[in-house]
Amino acid sequence: MITAFLLARQGALEGPAIFPSYSNWFKMSFGGGSGYHATSKKSLVFLLKFLSDLVPFEPPQYLKVHILQPPYVPVKHRSLLMEYVSLAKTRLADLKESVEDMGLYEDVSGAGGASLQPQCQAIQDVEKAVSLFESTGRISATVMEASIFRRPYFLARFLPALLTPRMLPVKADTRMSFIEALKKADKIPAAQYSSYVESCQKQRQQDGGAVCLDTNDEPLEVLKIQLQEFTELLVEGNDGEMSAQLSRISHTLSVIFPGCNDEPVGRTVIELHTNTPLSPELHVKVVSMILRNFCQCVLDASRANPPNK
């Protein structure tokens, strides 16, 4: 057993191309119900005694893995696992380490991952999660599990680090796409998302009205799609989603019509028209697009809820 743990930890230091992370190895080896320890009380007692004997000497990052990814234990022997967890948590308390501050992609190399400040750890987790999303096109299982089983960290650390205000591009980049994916998975509250987009608009205004706009972006097309999506949300009657979508539309309008930096966020198109000396053709297109969408919204909403209601 000692040899197995030493080899697993050494292998984990070599990186995922060579060996799974220690957290994944421990979960694969002991987290299922088909292992020897799950079917034999003698094996289970041996495993937990082995882990308990290591507690006084374990670096905190390994103790955190054992607590957050505990071995599978049959219900009738749950008390044995609780004894180990209690012992490990006591040791972490003595070391002034918090389980909740452990990152989603914990570095168990001992080269500084465990000593990172919680906010710095959250920023690293966000960068890793966005990178994995870019390469796979899916939200990593680690993030999804954290949103359920580690909600305090996910809500208080991960989401604030992810939703840091910045100048948003009109055409979604990887980070925006990742945020949108989390939003669609109901992992980001609509009100928090709406507040994030509005903060991004204010950030752009504070930076002198600069716009993060790629030359290949077509903001009018983006606006058209956003208005169509808003019509669909209106029919569904999801107020939170509608509010978030209005924030997206407001941001796109602020890019099309930069206007005056001191103007409040969410100005109407008419105000933008009178304050911004841009081409009349552009204004006509945008105003027509919004009026057409407004009429469509009224028609669609009337079918579901007659006007007299």
mmCIF file with all atom_site columns, N, CA, C and O in Angstrom, residues 2-51:
data_model
loop_
_atom_site.group_PDB
_atom_site.id
_atom_site.type_symbol
_atom_site.label_atom_id
_atom_site.label_alt_id
_atom_site.label_comp_id
_atom_site.label_asym_id
_atom_site.label_entity_id
_atom_site.label_seq_id
_atom_site.pdbx_PDB_ins_code
_atom_site.Cartn_x
_atom_site.Cartn_y
_atom_site.Cartn_z
_atom_site.occupancy
_atom_site.B_iso_or_equiv
_atom_site.pdbx_formal_charge
_atom_site.auth_seq_id
_atom_site.auth_comp_id
_atom_site.auth_asym_id
_atom_site.auth_atom_id
_atom_site.pdbx_PDB_model_num
ATOM 1   N N  . ILE A 1 2  ? 1.913   1.238  0.819   1.00 0.00 ? 2  ILE A N  1
ATOM 2   C CA . ILE A 1 2  ? 2.823   2.388  0.862   1.00 0.00 ? 2  ILE A CA 1
ATOM 3   C C  . ILE A 1 2  ? 3.447   2.615  -0.503  1.00 0.00 ? 2  ILE A C  1
ATOM 4   O O  . ILE A 1 2  ? 3.512   3.751  -0.998  1.00 0.00 ? 2  ILE A O  1
ATOM 5   N N  . THR A 1 3  ? 3.886   1.545  -1.139  1.00 0.00 ? 3  THR A N  1
ATOM 6   C CA . THR A 1 3  ? 4.493   1.666  -2.472  1.00 0.00 ? 3  THR A CA 1
ATOM 7   C C  . THR A 1 3  ? 3.499   2.229  -3.475  1.00 0.00 ? 3  THR A C  1
ATOM 8   O O  . THR A 1 3  ? 3.841   3.093  -4.297  1.00 0.00 ? 3  THR A O  1
ATOM 9   N N  . ALA A 1 4  ? 2.254   1.761  -3.422  1.00 0.00 ? 4  ALA A N  1
ATOM 10  C CA . ALA A 1 4  ? 1.230   2.229  -4.354  1.00 0.00 ? 4  ALA A CA 1
ATOM 11  C C  . ALA A 1 4  ? 1.000   3.732  -4.199  1.00 0.00 ? 4  ALA A C  1
ATOM 12  O O  . ALA A 1 4  ? 0.920   4.471  -5.187  1.00 0.00 ? 4  ALA A O  1
ATOM 13  N N  . PHE A 1 5  ? 0.906   4.195  -2.961  1.00 0.00 ? 5  PHE A N  1
ATOM 14  C CA . PHE A 1 5  ? 0.660   5.623  -2.717  1.00 0.00 ? 5  PHE A CA 1
ATOM 15  C C  . PHE A 1 5  ? 1.855   6.467  -3.148  1.00 0.00 ? 5  PHE A C  1
ATOM 16  O O  . PHE A 1 5  ? 1.697   7.561  -3.710  1.00 0.00 ? 5  PHE A O  1
ATOM 17  N N  . LEU A 1 6  ? 3.052   5.965  -2.894  1.00 0.00 ? 6  LEU A N  1
ATOM 18  C CA . LEU A 1 6  ? 4.253   6.716  -3.298  1.00 0.00 ? 6  LEU A CA 1
ATOM 19  C C  . LEU A 1 6  ? 4.325   6.828  -4.821  1.00 0.00 ? 6  LEU A C  1
ATOM 20  O O  . LEU A 1 6  ? 4.614   7.909  -5.364  1.00 0.00 ? 6  LEU A O  1
ATOM 21  N N  . LEU A 1 7  ? 4.063   5.728  -5.515  1.00 0.00 ? 7  LEU A N  1
ATOM 22  C CA . LEU A 1 7  ? 4.101   5.746  -6.977  1.00 0.00 ? 7  LEU A CA 1
ATOM 23  C C  . LEU A 1 7  ? 3.014   6.660  -7.547  1.00 0.00 ? 7  LEU A C  1
ATOM 24  O O  . LEU A 1 7  ? 3.237   7.390  -8.511  1.00 0.00 ? 7  LEU A O  1
ATOM 25  N N  . ALA A 1 8  ? 1.815   6.606  -6.958  1.00 0.00 ? 8  ALA A N  1
ATOM 26  C CA . ALA A 1 8  ? 0.708   7.443  -7.442  1.00 0.00 ? 8  ALA A CA 1
ATOM 27  C C  . ALA A 1 8  ? 1.039   8.924  -7.269  1.00 0.00 ? 8  ALA A C  1
ATOM 28  O O  . ALA A 1 8  ? 0.795   9.739  -8.166  1.00 0.00 ? 8  ALA A O  1
ATOM 29  N N  . ARG A 1 9  ? 1.611   9.267  -6.145  1.00 0.00 ? 9  ARG A N  1
ATOM 30  C CA . ARG A 1 9  ? 1.932   10.678 -5.898  1.00 0.00 ? 9  ARG A CA 1
ATOM 31  C C  . ARG A 1 9  ? 3.077   11.142 -6.792  1.00 0.00 ? 9  ARG A C  1
ATOM 32  O O  . ARG A 1 9  ? 3.064   12.263 -7.286  1.00 0.00 ? 9  ARG A O  1
ATOM 33  N N  . GLN A 1 10 ? 4.044   10.285 -6.991  1.00 0.00 ? 10 GLN A N  1
ATOM 34  C CA . GLN A 1 10 ? 5.141   10.652 -7.885  1.00 0.00 ? 10 GLN A CA 1
ATOM 35  C C  . GLN A 1 10 ? 4.632   10.784 -9.316  1.00 0.00 ? 10 GLN A C  1
ATOM 36  O O  . GLN A 1 10 ? 5.002   11.699 -10.045 1.00 0.00 ? 10 GLN A O  1
ATOM 37  N N  . GLY A 1 11 ? 3.763   9.847  -9.726  1.00 0.00 ? 11 GLY A N  1
ATOM 38  C CA . GLY A 1 11 ? 3.205   9.911  -11.068 1.00 0.00 ? 11 GLY A CA 1
ATOM 39  C C  . GLY A 1 11 ? 2.384   11.173 -11.286 1.00 0.00 ? 11 GLY A C  1
ATOM 40  O O  . GLY A 1 11 ? 2.447   11.799 -12.351 1.00 0.00 ? 11 GLY A O  1
ATOM 41  N N  . ALA A 1 12 ? 1.618   11.563 -10.273 1.00 0.00 ? 12 ALA A N  1
ATOM 42  C CA . ALA A 1 12 ? 0.778   12.767 -10.387 1.00 0.00 ? 12 ALA A CA 1
ATOM 43  C C  . ALA A 1 12 ? 1.615   14.017 -10.610 1.00 0.00 ? 12 ALA A C  1
ATOM 44  O O  . ALA A 1 12 ? 1.172   14.965 -11.276 1.00 0.00 ? 12 ALA A O  1
ATOM 45  N N  . LEU A 1 13 ? 2.821   14.021 -10.066 1.00 0.00 ? 13 LEU A N  1
ATOM 46  C CA . LEU A 1 13 ? 3.707   15.187 -10.227 1.00 0.00 ? 13 LEU A CA 1
ATOM 47  C C  . LEU A 1 13 ? 4.197   15.335 -11.664 1.00 0.00 ? 13 LEU A C  1
ATOM 48  O O  . LEU A 1 13 ? 4.644   16.416 -12.068 1.00 0.00 ? 13 LEU A O  1
ATOM 49  N N  . GLU A 1 14 ? 4.114   14.247 -12.443 1.00 0.00 ? 14 GLU A N  1
ATOM 50  C CA . GLU A 1 14 ? 4.598   14.281 -13.821 1.00 0.00 ? 14 GLU A CA 1
ATOM 51  C C  . GLU A 1 14 ? 3.618   14.950 -14.777 1.00 0.00 ? 14 GLU A C  1
ATOM 52  O O  . GLU A 1 14 ? 3.945   15.221 -15.914 1.00 0.00 ? 14 GLU A O  1
ATOM 53  N N  . GLY A 1 15 ? 2.384   15.179 -14.292 1.00 0.00 ? 15 GLY A N  1
ATOM 54  C CA . GLY A 1 15 ? 1.398   15.846 -15.139 1.00 0.00 ? 15 GLY A CA 1
ATOM 55  C C  . GLY A 1 15 ? 0.421   14.875 -15.775 1.00 0.00 ? 15 GLY A C  1
ATOM 56  O O  . GLY A 1 15 ? 0.680   13.663 -15.841 1.00 0.00 ? 15 GLY A O  1
ATOM 57  N N  . PRO A 1 16 ? -0.728  15.391 -16.247 1.00 0.00 ? 16 PRO A N  1
ATOM 58  C CA . PRO A 1 16 ? -1.800  14.531 -16.781 1.00 0.00 ? 16 PRO A CA 1
ATOM 59  C C  . PRO A 1 16 ? -1.412  13.732 -18.025 1.00 0.00 ? 16 PRO A C  1
ATOM 60  O O  . PRO A 1 16 ? -2.037  12.717 -18.313 1.00 0.00 ? 16 PRO A O  1
ATOM 61  N N  . ALA A 1 17 ? -0.373  14.182 -18.744 1.00 0.00 ? 17 ALA A N  1
ATOM 62  C CA . ALA A 1 17 ? 0.046   13.430 -19.936 1.00 0.00 ? 17 ALA A CA 1
ATOM 63  C C  . ALA A 1 17 ? 0.681   12.099 -19.544 1.00 0.00 ? 17 ALA A C  1
ATOM 64  O O  . ALA A 1 17 ? 0.726   11.161 -20.353 1.00 0.00 ? 17 ALA A O  1
ATOM 65  N N  . ILE A 1 18 ? 1.174   12.011 -18.325 1.00 0.00 ? 18 ILE A N  1
ATOM 66  C CA . ILE A 1 18 ? 1.849   10.800 -17.858 1.00 0.00 ? 18 ILE A CA 1
ATOM 67  C C  . ILE A 1 18 ? 0.968   9.988  -16.922 1.00 0.00 ? 18 ILE A C  1
ATOM 68  O O  . ILE A 1 18 ? 0.902   8.762  -17.008 1.00 0.00 ? 18 ILE A O  1
ATOM 69  N N  . PHE A 1 19 ? 0.254   10.705 -16.033 1.00 0.00 ? 19 PHE A N  1
ATOM 70  C CA . PHE A 1 19 ? -0.483  10.024 -14.972 1.00 0.00 ? 19 PHE A CA 1
ATOM 71  C C  . PHE A 1 19 ? -1.630  10.931 -14.522 1.00 0.00 ? 19 PHE A C  1
ATOM 72  O O  . PHE A 1 19 ? -1.504  12.146 -14.575 1.00 0.00 ? 19 PHE A O  1
ATOM 73  N N  . PRO A 1 20 ? -2.747  10.342 -14.062 1.00 0.00 ? 20 PRO A N  1
ATOM 74  C CA . PRO A 1 20 ? -3.863  11.178 -13.573 1.00 0.00 ? 20 PRO A CA 1
ATOM 75  C C  . PRO A 1 20 ? -3.428  12.020 -12.372 1.00 0.00 ? 20 PRO A C  1
ATOM 76  O O  . PRO A 1 20 ? -2.432  11.719 -11.713 1.00 0.00 ? 20 PRO A O  1
ATOM 77  N N  . SER A 1 21 ? -4.184  13.063 -12.097 1.00 0.00 ? 21 SER A N  1
ATOM 78  C CA . SER A 1 21 ? -3.925  13.834 -10.884 1.00 0.00 ? 21 SER A CA 1
ATOM 79  C C  . SER A 1 21 ? -4.148  12.935 -9.671  1.00 0.00 ? 21 SER A C  1
ATOM 80  O O  . SER A 1 21 ? -4.863  11.922 -9.752  1.00 0.00 ? 21 SER A O  1
ATOM 81  N N  . TYR A 1 22 ? -3.548  13.326 -8.534  1.00 0.00 ? 22 TYR A N  1
ATOM 82  C CA . TYR A 1 22 ? -3.701  12.496 -7.344  1.00 0.00 ? 22 TYR A CA 1
ATOM 83  C C  . TYR A 1 22 ? -5.166  12.381 -6.943  1.00 0.00 ? 22 TYR A C  1
ATOM 84  O O  . TYR A 1 22 ? -5.628  11.310 -6.544  1.00 0.00 ? 22 TYR A O  1
ATOM 85  N N  . SER A 1 23 ? -5.887  13.487 -7.073  1.00 0.00 ? 23 SER A N  1
ATOM 86  C CA . SER A 1 23 ? -7.308  13.484 -6.737  1.00 0.00 ? 23 SER A CA 1
ATOM 87  C C  . SER A 1 23 ? -8.071  12.475 -7.578  1.00 0.00 ? 23 SER A C  1
ATOM 88  O O  . SER A 1 23 ? -8.875  11.693 -7.056  1.00 0.00 ? 23 SER A O  1
ATOM 89  N N  . ASN A 1 24 ? -7.809  12.456 -8.891  1.00 0.00 ? 24 ASN A N  1
ATOM 90  C CA . ASN A 1 24 ? -8.500  11.505 -9.769  1.00 0.00 ? 24 ASN A CA 1
ATOM 91  C C  . ASN A 1 24 ? -8.085  10.062 -9.481  1.00 0.00 ? 24 ASN A C  1
ATOM 92  O O  . ASN A 1 24 ? -8.905  9.141  -9.512  1.00 0.00 ? 24 ASN A O  1
ATOM 93  N N  . TRP A 1 25 ? -6.789  9.870  -9.211  1.00 0.00 ? 25 TRP A N  1
ATOM 94  C CA . TRP A 1 25 ? -6.316  8.518  -8.911  1.00 0.00 ? 25 TRP A CA 1
ATOM 95  C C  . TRP A 1 25 ? -6.981  7.986  -7.650  1.00 0.00 ? 25 TRP A C  1
ATOM 96  O O  . TRP A 1 25 ? -7.454  6.835  -7.612  1.00 0.00 ? 25 TRP A O  1
ATOM 97  N N  . PHE A 1 26 ? -7.035  8.814  -6.621  1.00 0.00 ? 26 PHE A N  1
ATOM 98  C CA . PHE A 1 26 ? -7.626  8.376  -5.356  1.00 0.00 ? 26 PHE A CA 1
ATOM 99  C C  . PHE A 1 26 ? -9.104  8.068  -5.539  1.00 0.00 ? 26 PHE A C  1
ATOM 100 O O  . PHE A 1 26 ? -9.625  7.075  -5.018  1.00 0.00 ? 26 PHE A O  1
ATOM 101 N N  . LYS A 1 27 ? -9.774  8.916  -6.333  1.00 0.00 ? 27 LYS A N  1
ATOM 102 C CA . LYS A 1 27 ? -11.199 8.706  -6.582  1.00 0.00 ? 27 LYS A CA 1
ATOM 103 C C  . LYS A 1 27 ? -11.431 7.423  -7.374  1.00 0.00 ? 27 LYS A C  1
ATOM 104 O O  . LYS A 1 27 ? -12.337 6.636  -7.059  1.00 0.00 ? 27 LYS A O  1
ATOM 105 N N  . MET A 1 28 ? -10.610 7.199  -8.412  1.00 0.00 ? 28 MET A N  1
ATOM 106 C CA . MET A 1 28 ? -10.768 5.989  -9.219  1.00 0.00 ? 28 MET A CA 1
ATOM 107 C C  . MET A 1 28 ? -10.450 4.732  -8.424  1.00 0.00 ? 28 MET A C  1
ATOM 108 O O  . MET A 1 28 ? -11.077 3.685  -8.610  1.00 0.00 ? 28 MET A O  1
ATOM 109 N N  . SER A 1 29 ? -9.465  4.821  -7.544  1.00 0.00 ? 29 SER A N  1
ATOM 110 C CA . SER A 1 29 ? -9.007  3.632  -6.813  1.00 0.00 ? 29 SER A CA 1
ATOM 111 C C  . SER A 1 29 ? -9.934  3.252  -5.663  1.00 0.00 ? 29 SER A C  1
ATOM 112 O O  . SER A 1 29 ? -10.147 2.062  -5.397  1.00 0.00 ? 29 SER A O  1
ATOM 113 N N  . PHE A 1 30 ? -10.482 4.271  -4.985  1.00 0.00 ? 30 PHE A N  1
ATOM 114 C CA . PHE A 1 30 ? -11.232 3.985  -3.760  1.00 0.00 ? 30 PHE A CA 1
ATOM 115 C C  . PHE A 1 30 ? -12.650 4.567  -3.731  1.00 0.00 ? 30 PHE A C  1
ATOM 116 O O  . PHE A 1 30 ? -13.384 4.331  -2.773  1.00 0.00 ? 30 PHE A O  1
ATOM 117 N N  . GLY A 1 31 ? -13.029 5.310  -4.774  1.00 0.00 ? 31 GLY A N  1
ATOM 118 C CA . GLY A 1 31 ? -14.330 5.964  -4.737  1.00 0.00 ? 31 GLY A CA 1
ATOM 119 C C  . GLY A 1 31 ? -15.495 5.108  -5.209  1.00 0.00 ? 31 GLY A C  1
ATOM 120 O O  . GLY A 1 31 ? -16.654 5.485  -5.032  1.00 0.00 ? 31 GLY A O  1
ATOM 121 N N  . GLY A 1 32 ? -15.205 3.964  -5.809  1.00 0.00 ? 32 GLY A N  1
ATOM 122 C CA . GLY A 1 32 ? -16.281 3.111  -6.323  1.00 0.00 ? 32 GLY A CA 1
ATOM 123 C C  . GLY A 1 32 ? -16.673 2.004  -5.368  1.00 0.00 ? 32 GLY A C  1
ATOM 124 O O  . GLY A 1 32 ? -15.970 1.715  -4.392  1.00 0.00 ? 32 GLY A O  1
ATOM 125 N N  . GLY A 1 33 ? -17.798 1.370  -5.682  1.00 0.00 ? 33 GLY A N  1
ATOM 126 C CA . GLY A 1 33 ? -18.294 0.311  -4.806  1.00 0.00 ? 33 GLY A CA 1
ATOM 127 C C  . GLY A 1 33 ? -17.837 -1.075 -5.186  1.00 0.00 ? 33 GLY A C  1
ATOM 128 O O  . GLY A 1 33 ? -18.305 -2.070 -4.611  1.00 0.00 ? 33 GLY A O  1
ATOM 129 N N  . SER A 1 34 ? -16.899 -1.175 -6.147  1.00 0.00 ? 34 SER A N  1
ATOM 130 C CA . SER A 1 34 ? -16.453 -2.494 -6.600  1.00 0.00 ? 34 SER A CA 1
ATOM 131 C C  . SER A 1 34 ? -15.080 -2.885 -6.041  1.00 0.00 ? 34 SER A C  1
ATOM 132 O O  . SER A 1 34 ? -14.597 -3.976 -6.316  1.00 0.00 ? 34 SER A O  1
ATOM 133 N N  . GLY A 1 35 ? -14.449 -1.987 -5.278  1.00 0.00 ? 35 GLY A N  1
ATOM 134 C CA . GLY A 1 35 ? -13.127 -2.285 -4.736  1.00 0.00 ? 35 GLY A CA 1
ATOM 135 C C  . GLY A 1 35 ? -13.189 -3.254 -3.565  1.00 0.00 ? 35 GLY A C  1
ATOM 136 O O  . GLY A 1 35 ? -14.250 -3.489 -2.976  1.00 0.00 ? 35 GLY A O  1
ATOM 137 N N  . TYR A 1 36 ? -12.022 -3.817 -3.212  1.00 0.00 ? 36 TYR A N  1
ATOM 138 C CA . TYR A 1 36 ? -11.965 -4.767 -2.092  1.00 0.00 ? 36 TYR A CA 1
ATOM 139 C C  . TYR A 1 36 ? -12.464 -4.125 -0.804  1.00 0.00 ? 36 TYR A C  1
ATOM 140 O O  . TYR A 1 36 ? -13.150 -4.748 0.000   1.00 0.00 ? 36 TYR A O  1
ATOM 141 N N  . HIS A 1 37 ? -12.121 -2.842 -0.613  1.00 0.00 ? 37 HIS A N  1
ATOM 142 C CA . HIS A 1 37 ? -12.483 -2.182 0.639   1.00 0.00 ? 37 HIS A CA 1
ATOM 143 C C  . HIS A 1 37 ? -13.999 -2.002 0.761   1.00 0.00 ? 37 HIS A C  1
ATOM 144 O O  . HIS A 1 37 ? -14.520 -1.815 1.869   1.00 0.00 ? 37 HIS A O  1
ATOM 145 N N  . ALA A 1 38 ? -14.723 -2.036 -0.384  1.00 0.00 ? 38 ALA A N  1
ATOM 146 C CA . ALA A 1 38 ? -16.176 -1.825 -0.356  1.00 0.00 ? 38 ALA A CA 1
ATOM 147 C C  . ALA A 1 38 ? -16.938 -3.111 -0.043  1.00 0.00 ? 38 ALA A C  1
ATOM 148 O O  . ALA A 1 38 ? -18.095 -3.058 0.382   1.00 0.00 ? 38 ALA A O  1
ATOM 149 N N  . THR A 1 39 ? -16.289 -4.244 -0.252  1.00 0.00 ? 39 THR A N  1
ATOM 150 C CA . THR A 1 39 ? -16.972 -5.524 -0.051  1.00 0.00 ? 39 THR A CA 1
ATOM 151 C C  . THR A 1 39 ? -16.444 -6.301 1.148   1.00 0.00 ? 39 THR A C  1
ATOM 152 O O  . THR A 1 39 ? -17.011 -7.330 1.521   1.00 0.00 ? 39 THR A O  1
ATOM 153 N N  . SER A 1 40 ? -15.371 -5.824 1.738   1.00 0.00 ? 40 SER A N  1
ATOM 154 C CA . SER A 1 40 ? -14.784 -6.533 2.873   1.00 0.00 ? 40 SER A CA 1
ATOM 155 C C  . SER A 1 40 ? -14.514 -5.558 4.012   1.00 0.00 ? 40 SER A C  1
ATOM 156 O O  . SER A 1 40 ? -13.785 -4.576 3.836   1.00 0.00 ? 40 SER A O  1
ATOM 157 N N  . LYS A 1 41 ? -15.104 -5.810 5.154   1.00 0.00 ? 41 LYS A N  1
ATOM 158 C CA . LYS A 1 41 ? -14.893 -4.931 6.298   1.00 0.00 ? 41 LYS A CA 1
ATOM 159 C C  . LYS A 1 41 ? -13.426 -4.938 6.718   1.00 0.00 ? 41 LYS A C  1
ATOM 160 O O  . LYS A 1 41 ? -12.872 -3.905 7.104   1.00 0.00 ? 41 LYS A O  1
ATOM 161 N N  . LYS A 1 42 ? -12.787 -6.106 6.610   1.00 0.00 ? 42 LYS A N  1
ATOM 162 C CA . LYS A 1 42 ? -11.377 -6.208 6.982   1.00 0.00 ? 42 LYS A CA 1
ATOM 163 C C  . LYS A 1 42 ? -10.526 -5.290 6.109   1.00 0.00 ? 42 LYS A C  1
ATOM 164 O O  . LYS A 1 42 ? -9.643  -4.572 6.610   1.00 0.00 ? 42 LYS A O  1
ATOM 165 N N  . SER A 1 43 ? -10.782 -5.272 4.788   1.00 0.00 ? 43 SER A N  1
ATOM 166 C CA . SER A 1 43 ? -10.032 -4.405 3.876   1.00 0.00 ? 43 SER A CA 1
ATOM 167 C C  . SER A 1 43 ? -10.337 -2.936 4.154   1.00 0.00 ? 43 SER A C  1
ATOM 168 O O  . SER A 1 43 ? -9.453  -2.083 4.088   1.00 0.00 ? 43 SER A O  1
ATOM 169 N N  . LEU A 1 44 ? -11.602 -2.640 4.462   1.00 0.00 ? 44 LEU A N  1
ATOM 170 C CA . LEU A 1 44 ? -11.997 -1.257 4.744   1.00 0.00 ? 44 LEU A CA 1
ATOM 171 C C  . LEU A 1 44 ? -11.299 -0.735 5.991   1.00 0.00 ? 44 LEU A C  1
ATOM 172 O O  . LEU A 1 44 ? -10.758 0.388  6.001   1.00 0.00 ? 44 LEU A O  1
ATOM 173 N N  . VAL A 1 45 ? -11.287 -1.535 7.043   1.00 0.00 ? 45 VAL A N  1
ATOM 174 C CA . VAL A 1 45 ? -10.615 -1.137 8.286   1.00 0.00 ? 45 VAL A CA 1
ATOM 175 C C  . VAL A 1 45 ? -9.129  -0.916 8.035   1.00 0.00 ? 45 VAL A C  1
ATOM 176 O O  . VAL A 1 45 ? -8.528  0.046  8.536   1.00 0.00 ? 45 VAL A O  1
ATOM 177 N N  . PHE A 1 46 ? -8.533  -1.801 7.235   1.00 0.00 ? 46 PHE A N  1
ATOM 178 C CA . PHE A 1 46 ? -7.107  -1.663 6.918   1.00 0.00 ? 46 PHE A CA 1
ATOM 179 C C  . PHE A 1 46 ? -6.839  -0.342 6.184   1.00 0.00 ? 46 PHE A C  1
ATOM 180 O O  . PHE A 1 46 ? -5.892  0.387  6.504   1.00 0.00 ? 46 PHE A O  1
ATOM 181 N N  . LEU A 1 47 ? -7.678  -0.017 5.184   1.00 0.00 ? 47 LEU A N  1
ATOM 182 C CA . LEU A 1 47 ? -7.496  1.214  4.410   1.00 0.00 ? 47 LEU A CA 1
ATOM 183 C C  . LEU A 1 47 ? -7.617  2.454  5.292   1.00 0.00 ? 47 LEU A C  1
ATOM 184 O O  . LEU A 1 47 ? -6.755  3.349  5.254   1.00 0.00 ? 47 LEU A O  1
ATOM 185 N N  . LEU A 1 48 ? -8.660  2.510  6.098   1.00 0.00 ? 48 LEU A N  1
ATOM 186 C CA . LEU A 1 48 ? -8.879  3.699  6.933   1.00 0.00 ? 48 LEU A CA 1
ATOM 187 C C  . LEU A 1 48 ? -7.808  3.812  8.022   1.00 0.00 ? 48 LEU A C  1
ATOM 188 O O  . LEU A 1 48 ? -7.407  4.925  8.391   1.00 0.00 ? 48 LEU A O  1
ATOM 189 N N  . LYS A 1 49 ? -7.341  2.682  8.529   1.00 0.00 ? 49 LYS A N  1
ATOM 190 C CA . LYS A 1 49 ? -6.248  2.733  9.517   1.00 0.00 ? 49 LYS A CA 1
ATOM 191 C C  . LYS A 1 49 ? -4.972  3.231  8.853   1.00 0.00 ? 49 LYS A C  1
ATOM 192 O O  . LYS A 1 49 ? -4.221  4.024  9.432   1.00 0.00 ? 49 LYS A O  1
ATOM 193 N N  . PHE A 1 50 ? -4.733  2.768  7.619   1.00 0.00 ? 50 PHE A N  1
ATOM 194 C CA . PHE A 1 50 ? -3.560  3.225  6.882   1.00 0.00 ? 50 PHE A CA 1
ATOM 195 C C  . PHE A 1 50 ? -3.606  4.739  6.682   1.00 0.00 ? 50 PHE A C  1
ATOM 196 O O  . PHE A 1 50 ? -2.623  5.442  6.925   1.00 0.00 ? 50 PHE A O  1
ATOM 197 N N  . LEU A 1 51 ? -4.761  5.254  6.244   1.00 0.00 ? 51 LEU A N  1
ATOM 198 C CA . LEU A 1 51 ? -4.898  6.703  6.036   1.00 0.00 ? 51 LEU A CA 1
ATOM 199 C C  . LEU A 1 51 ? -4.783  7.467  7.351   1.00 0.00 ? 51 LEU A C  1
ATOM 200 O O  . LEU A 1 51 ? -4.188  8.555  7.409   1.00 0.00 ? 51 LEU A O  1
#
